Short mmCIF file of C-alpha atoms and ligand atoms in Angstrom, two decimals:
data_model
loop_
_atom_site.label_atom_id
_atom_site.label_comp_id
_atom_site.label_asym_id
_atom_site.label_seq_id
_atom_site.Cartn_x
_atom_site.Cartn_y
_atom_site.Cartn_z
CA MET A 1 16.37 1.62 -1.35
CA VAL A 2 12.96 0.66 -1.88
CA VAL A 3 11.83 -0.73 -5.46
CA VAL A 4 7.90 -0.77 -5.76
CA PHE A 5 6.27 -3.22 -8.55
CA GLY A 6 2.60 -1.68 -9.14
CA SER A 7 -0.21 -0.74 -10.05
CA ILE A 8 -0.36 3.70 -11.28
CA ASN A 9 -3.50 4.76 -11.81
CA LEU A 10 -5.13 8.01 -12.45
CA ASP A 11 -8.55 8.80 -9.11
CA LEU A 12 -11.09 10.68 -10.36
CA VAL A 13 -12.70 11.62 -7.02
CA THR A 14 -16.57 12.88 -6.53
CA ARG A 15 -17.25 13.89 -3.20
CA ILE A 16 -20.70 13.77 -2.00
CA ALA A 17 -22.81 13.62 1.40
CA ARG A 18 -23.16 10.10 1.38
CA PHE A 19 -23.03 7.00 -1.18
CA PRO A 20 -25.65 6.62 -3.27
CA ALA A 21 -28.42 4.17 -2.97
CA PRO A 22 -28.78 1.72 -6.33
CA GLY A 23 -30.62 3.58 -8.77
CA GLU A 24 -29.85 6.94 -6.81
CA THR A 25 -28.74 9.58 -8.60
CA LEU A 26 -27.00 12.19 -6.08
CA ALA A 27 -25.64 15.64 -6.67
CA ALA A 28 -21.70 16.09 -5.38
CA ASP A 29 -20.02 18.75 -3.09
CA SER A 30 -17.19 18.95 -5.24
CA PHE A 31 -14.48 16.94 -7.89
CA ALA A 32 -11.05 16.18 -8.35
CA THR A 33 -8.70 14.20 -10.39
CA TYR A 34 -5.44 13.07 -8.57
CA PRO A 35 -2.82 10.64 -9.01
CA GLY A 36 -3.11 7.60 -7.99
CA GLY A 37 -2.73 3.59 -7.98
CA LYS A 38 -1.72 1.61 -4.95
CA GLY A 39 1.45 1.43 -6.46
CA ALA A 40 2.42 4.53 -7.21
CA ASN A 41 1.10 6.22 -3.51
CA GLN A 42 3.50 3.68 -1.74
CA ALA A 43 6.57 5.23 -3.87
CA LEU A 44 5.74 8.21 -3.22
CA ALA A 45 5.46 7.52 0.14
CA ALA A 46 8.14 6.28 0.37
CA ALA A 47 10.08 8.67 -0.95
CA ARG A 48 8.86 11.11 1.03
CA ALA A 49 9.92 9.30 3.73
CA GLY A 50 12.23 9.78 3.05
CA SER A 51 13.78 6.90 0.51
CA THR A 52 15.51 6.61 -2.84
CA VAL A 53 12.90 4.36 -5.20
CA ARG A 54 11.76 3.30 -7.78
CA LEU A 55 9.57 2.53 -9.11
CA PHE A 56 8.53 -0.41 -11.83
CA GLY A 57 5.06 -0.55 -13.71
CA ALA A 58 3.12 0.55 -16.27
CA VAL A 59 0.77 3.29 -17.93
CA GLY A 60 -1.03 3.83 -21.00
CA ARG A 61 0.16 6.50 -24.08
CA ASP A 62 -2.84 8.38 -23.32
CA ALA A 63 -4.32 11.14 -21.60
CA PHE A 64 -4.60 9.95 -18.39
CA ALA A 65 -0.25 9.01 -17.93
CA ASP A 66 1.30 12.37 -17.18
CA PRO A 67 -1.09 13.38 -14.80
CA ALA A 68 -0.38 10.39 -13.26
CA LEU A 69 3.33 10.32 -12.80
CA GLU A 70 3.29 13.79 -12.23
CA LEU A 71 3.81 14.33 -8.40
CA LEU A 72 5.52 10.98 -8.64
CA ARG A 73 8.59 12.73 -10.76
CA ALA A 74 8.12 15.54 -8.73
CA GLY A 75 8.77 13.66 -6.16
CA GLY A 76 11.75 12.22 -6.86
CA VAL A 77 10.58 8.61 -7.55
CA ASP A 78 12.88 6.93 -10.27
CA LEU A 79 10.42 6.11 -12.90
CA GLY A 80 13.00 4.66 -15.45
CA GLY A 81 11.15 1.47 -14.88
CA VAL A 82 7.33 2.89 -15.99
CA ALA A 83 6.99 1.34 -19.62
CA ARG A 84 4.54 2.96 -21.78
CA VAL A 85 1.73 0.01 -23.56
CA SER A 86 -1.72 0.87 -26.09
CA GLU A 87 -4.16 0.26 -22.54
CA ARG A 88 -5.47 3.14 -21.17
CA THR A 89 -3.42 4.18 -18.11
CA GLY A 90 -5.41 3.00 -14.87
CA CYS A 91 -8.13 4.56 -13.37
CA ALA A 92 -10.14 4.40 -9.82
CA THR A 93 -13.82 6.25 -9.84
CA ILE A 94 -13.55 7.36 -6.11
CA LEU A 95 -16.76 8.04 -3.50
CA VAL A 96 -15.48 10.44 -0.52
CA ASP A 97 -18.47 10.55 1.85
CA ALA A 98 -18.42 13.89 4.44
CA HIS A 99 -17.26 11.26 7.16
CA GLY A 100 -14.05 10.75 5.02
CA GLU A 101 -15.03 7.31 3.57
CA ASN A 102 -14.49 6.35 0.46
CA CYS A 103 -15.66 3.50 -1.82
CA ILE A 104 -13.24 2.82 -4.80
CA VAL A 105 -14.11 0.99 -8.72
CA VAL A 106 -10.95 0.41 -9.95
CA ALA A 107 -10.35 -0.06 -14.40
CA ALA A 108 -6.95 -1.71 -13.56
CA GLY A 109 -5.95 -0.91 -17.64
CA ALA A 110 -2.43 -0.49 -18.28
CA ASN A 111 -1.29 -2.33 -15.15
CA VAL A 112 -2.54 -5.78 -16.05
CA ARG A 113 1.03 -4.80 -18.42
CA ALA A 114 3.33 -4.59 -15.46
CA ASP A 115 6.16 -6.95 -16.39
CA PRO A 116 8.32 -8.76 -13.35
CA ALA A 117 11.60 -8.91 -15.94
CA THR A 118 12.06 -6.01 -16.32
CA VAL A 119 12.84 -4.96 -12.86
CA PRO A 120 16.72 -5.61 -13.07
CA ASP A 121 18.47 -8.44 -10.77
CA THR A 122 20.94 -5.07 -10.37
CA ALA A 123 17.56 -3.84 -7.96
CA LEU A 124 16.97 -6.69 -5.92
CA THR A 125 19.84 -6.55 -3.28
CA SER A 126 19.82 -7.54 0.01
CA ALA A 127 19.79 -4.42 1.13
CA THR A 128 16.59 -3.70 -1.48
CA ILE A 129 13.51 -3.51 0.47
CA LEU A 130 10.69 -5.21 -2.68
CA VAL A 131 7.14 -3.39 -1.96
CA LEU A 132 4.87 -5.06 -4.25
CA GLN A 133 0.06 -5.26 -3.85
CA HIS A 134 -2.70 -5.98 -5.38
CA GLU A 135 -3.86 -4.48 -8.77
CA VAL A 136 -1.16 -5.66 -10.98
CA PRO A 137 -1.81 -9.54 -12.59
CA ASP A 138 -0.94 -12.87 -9.85
CA HIS A 139 1.38 -14.55 -11.74
CA ALA A 140 3.71 -11.61 -12.44
CA ASN A 141 3.84 -10.65 -8.67
CA ALA A 142 4.54 -14.17 -8.05
CA THR A 143 7.35 -14.20 -10.84
CA LEU A 144 9.54 -11.32 -9.27
CA ILE A 145 8.95 -12.34 -5.65
CA ALA A 146 10.37 -15.66 -6.14
CA ARG A 147 13.21 -13.75 -8.20
CA ALA A 148 13.64 -11.90 -5.12
CA ARG A 149 13.82 -14.16 -2.77
CA ARG A 150 16.71 -15.98 -4.77
CA LEU A 151 18.34 -12.90 -4.84
CA GLY A 152 17.79 -11.93 -0.65
CA THR A 153 15.38 -9.60 -1.08
CA ARG A 154 13.14 -8.38 1.69
CA ILE A 155 9.98 -8.61 0.60
CA VAL A 156 7.36 -6.81 1.91
CA LEU A 157 3.52 -7.08 0.59
CA ASN A 158 0.38 -5.60 0.81
CA ALA A 159 -2.51 -7.98 -0.16
CA ALA A 160 -4.66 -4.94 -1.13
CA PRO A 161 -7.27 -5.25 -2.51
CA ALA A 162 -8.19 -8.89 -1.00
CA ARG A 163 -7.12 -12.24 -3.20
CA SER A 164 -6.80 -15.64 -1.92
CA LEU A 165 -3.01 -16.34 -0.79
CA SER A 166 -1.06 -19.51 -1.08
CA ILE A 167 0.68 -20.53 2.14
CA GLU A 168 3.72 -21.26 -0.28
CA LEU A 169 3.49 -17.72 -1.37
CA LEU A 170 3.61 -16.60 2.11
CA ARG A 171 6.67 -18.32 2.79
CA GLN A 172 8.12 -16.32 0.44
CA ILE A 173 7.88 -13.00 1.80
CA ASP A 174 8.87 -11.59 4.52
CA VAL A 175 6.57 -8.36 5.76
CA LEU A 176 2.19 -8.87 5.18
CA VAL A 177 0.45 -6.33 5.65
CA VAL A 178 -3.39 -6.49 5.11
CA ASN A 179 -6.39 -4.24 6.95
CA GLU A 180 -8.88 -5.77 8.87
CA THR A 181 -11.10 -6.85 5.97
CA GLU A 182 -8.31 -8.20 3.89
CA ALA A 183 -7.68 -10.60 6.84
CA ALA A 184 -11.06 -11.56 7.37
CA GLU A 185 -11.16 -12.66 3.75
CA LEU A 186 -7.82 -15.07 4.39
CA ALA A 187 -8.18 -15.49 7.83
CA ALA A 188 -11.94 -17.61 6.05
CA SER A 189 -9.64 -19.33 2.99
CA HIS A 190 -7.01 -20.44 5.60
CA GLY A 191 -9.28 -20.95 8.04
CA TRP A 192 -7.66 -19.33 10.81
CA PRO A 193 -9.67 -16.74 13.54
CA ALA A 194 -10.35 -12.81 12.00
CA ASP A 195 -9.63 -10.79 15.58
CA ALA A 196 -7.00 -9.55 14.45
CA ALA A 197 -4.78 -9.84 16.79
CA ALA A 198 -4.96 -13.27 16.96
CA PHE A 199 -4.51 -13.30 12.80
CA ALA A 200 -1.89 -11.99 13.39
CA ARG A 201 -0.14 -14.20 15.70
CA ARG A 202 -1.04 -17.15 13.91
CA ALA A 203 -0.62 -16.25 10.29
CA GLY A 204 2.75 -15.47 12.03
CA THR A 205 3.45 -18.97 12.18
CA ILE A 206 3.86 -20.02 8.69
CA SER A 207 7.11 -19.05 8.41
CA SER A 208 10.06 -17.41 10.71
CA ARG A 209 10.85 -15.14 8.48
CA LEU A 210 7.22 -13.64 8.06
CA THR A 211 5.61 -10.57 10.34
CA ILE A 212 2.14 -9.73 10.33
CA ALA A 213 1.26 -6.11 10.82
CA VAL A 214 -3.13 -6.04 10.19
CA THR A 215 -3.94 -2.05 10.02
CA LEU A 216 -7.50 -1.36 12.02
CA GLY A 217 -8.04 2.26 11.04
CA SER A 218 -8.48 5.18 12.92
CA LYS A 219 -6.55 2.51 16.74
CA GLY A 220 -3.68 1.81 14.62
CA ALA A 221 -1.75 -1.08 13.58
CA ILE A 222 -1.25 -4.21 15.00
CA VAL A 223 2.12 -6.52 14.65
CA SER A 224 3.05 -9.92 15.01
CA SER A 225 7.52 -10.51 15.17
CA ASP A 226 9.77 -12.70 16.10
CA GLY A 227 6.55 -14.22 17.91
CA ALA A 228 6.02 -10.88 19.79
CA LEU A 229 2.62 -9.20 19.30
CA PHE A 230 2.82 -5.48 19.53
CA SER A 231 0.45 -2.18 18.42
CA ALA A 232 0.90 1.64 18.36
CA THR A 233 -2.27 3.55 18.01
CA PRO A 234 -2.22 6.68 17.16
CA PRO A 235 -4.50 10.46 18.12
CA ARG A 236 -7.56 11.18 17.00
CA LEU A 237 -7.23 13.48 13.80
CA GLU A 238 -10.01 15.27 12.13
CA VAL A 239 -10.78 12.98 9.58
CA VAL A 240 -11.10 14.49 5.58
CA ASP A 241 -10.44 11.86 2.70
CA THR A 242 -8.89 7.76 3.89
CA THR A 243 -8.28 7.39 0.02
CA GLY A 244 -4.02 6.09 0.20
CA ALA A 245 -4.06 5.75 3.99
CA GLY A 246 -2.96 2.43 4.06
CA ASP A 247 -0.47 3.30 0.90
CA ALA A 248 1.10 5.48 3.20
CA PHE A 249 1.83 3.11 6.40
CA VAL A 250 3.05 1.23 3.52
CA GLY A 251 5.02 3.79 1.82
CA ALA A 252 6.46 4.66 5.34
CA LEU A 253 6.64 1.23 7.23
CA ALA A 254 8.99 -0.03 3.59
CA ALA A 255 11.42 3.55 3.95
CA ALA A 256 11.81 2.54 7.68
CA LEU A 257 12.71 -0.87 7.01
CA GLY A 258 15.02 0.11 4.65
CA ARG A 259 17.47 3.01 6.62
CA GLY A 260 17.83 -0.55 8.74
CA ALA A 261 14.98 0.79 12.01
CA SER A 262 13.75 -1.89 14.20
CA MET A 263 10.22 -3.45 13.10
CA ARG A 264 8.19 -1.70 16.08
CA ASP A 265 10.04 1.69 15.40
CA ALA A 266 8.81 0.84 11.28
CA LEU A 267 5.67 0.17 12.58
CA GLY A 268 5.11 3.78 14.53
CA CYS A 269 6.31 5.38 11.43
CA ALA A 270 3.98 3.97 9.10
CA VAL A 271 0.63 4.42 11.53
CA ALA A 272 1.63 8.31 12.21
CA ALA A 273 2.29 8.52 8.42
CA GLY A 274 -1.37 6.65 7.83
CA THR A 275 -2.67 9.07 9.82
CA LEU A 276 -1.67 11.92 8.93
CA ALA A 277 -3.19 10.66 5.20
CA CYS A 278 -6.10 11.27 6.50
CA THR A 279 -5.85 14.80 7.29
CA ILE A 280 -5.73 15.85 3.44
CA ALA A 281 -8.26 15.37 0.45
CA GLY A 282 -6.42 13.11 -1.98
CA ALA A 283 -4.30 9.48 -1.36
CA GLN A 284 -1.16 11.37 -3.20
CA PRO A 285 -1.38 14.80 -2.22
CA SER A 286 -1.86 13.79 1.84
CA LEU A 287 1.08 11.41 1.51
CA PRO A 288 4.21 13.31 4.85
CA ASP A 289 7.04 13.61 4.50
CA ARG A 290 9.83 12.35 7.02
CA ALA A 291 9.61 15.83 9.02
CA ALA A 292 5.97 15.62 9.20
CA ILE A 293 5.90 11.61 10.45
CA ASP A 294 8.36 12.39 13.25
CA ALA A 295 6.55 15.06 14.47
CA TRP A 296 3.84 13.14 15.18
CA LEU A 297 6.32 9.88 16.88
CA PRO A 298 6.44 11.33 19.90
CA PHE A 299 1.83 11.16 19.97
CA VAL A 300 1.89 7.09 18.69
CA THR A 301 0.99 5.17 21.72
CA SER A 302 3.70 1.84 21.17
CA SER A 303 2.59 -1.09 23.47
CA ALA A 304 2.84 -4.65 23.72
CA THR A 305 -0.05 -6.95 23.60
O1 LIG B 1 -5.11 2.84 -2.30
C1 LIG B 1 -5.88 3.86 -2.67
C2 LIG B 1 -5.93 3.12 -3.57
O2 LIG B 1 -6.36 2.80 -4.66
C3 LIG B 1 -6.46 4.30 -4.79
O3 LIG B 1 -5.22 5.82 -5.23
C4 LIG B 1 -7.09 4.47 -6.48
O4 LIG B 1 -5.87 4.36 -7.25
C5 LIG B 1 -7.05 2.26 -6.04
O5 LIG B 1 -5.60 1.96 -6.86
#
């Protein structure tokens, strides 16, 4: 089973030819709303990749809450751990340019009330993969990570958006997933090399249990695990919208690990899922299912470096 503790947002997405300069007003090509939030996206990605998934987090009692939960419900994610609180549902304002690249501003709203105490011990077994991100308060994540460690749960932390992370916390988790920007920030704060491969190698020495995965955009991802360094590279696809690609990666990785796949096999699934997620607009509508991931796996090139 995959248990996700994290954010739930409604995404307000405007497509434009290029990002505006400060003070500039541009005409948009289109506007749409989609369910989003890194926690919610990763929960749905894991469910579509074939896992049983429980999501713990919070939404408001406003008009954004039900649309934010709609695809999770349809995707079979257990939402019994989603609280309704007085703050507004989290909201992300997203600009997507003609190349599919995005700029995102998130108003956390109800996500500040995500409460680790709502996750019961029975959900944190040794068979559980616990997935967390950085869109809920640090202290909530730290509390849950410490408890999950004591209970023997395997812990995947997607350190996005970038925030400082202590060595002590890194020692408690099993898998750290970052993109190149997040890796560079973490590297700077600990005096480690910024290059993705060198970063993964160095960060992986913190503890023998820790696996480091650095996503590389269209170039796939590189992993340091058990002293070995390996990568997976996807074929080129036409990019429509990169929003949620990292979440597709994390959810598919967690689902694969949850069904007992090796880290190398899980990486292939994650890279296939992240790549496919760039081919459709919106975070949650673009998350691929298990059949689509499996169909793309033969086109992902794995190599040891
Ligand atoms: O990772 C993409 C997500 O980040 C979006 O869905 C948006 O809600 C922001 O949280």
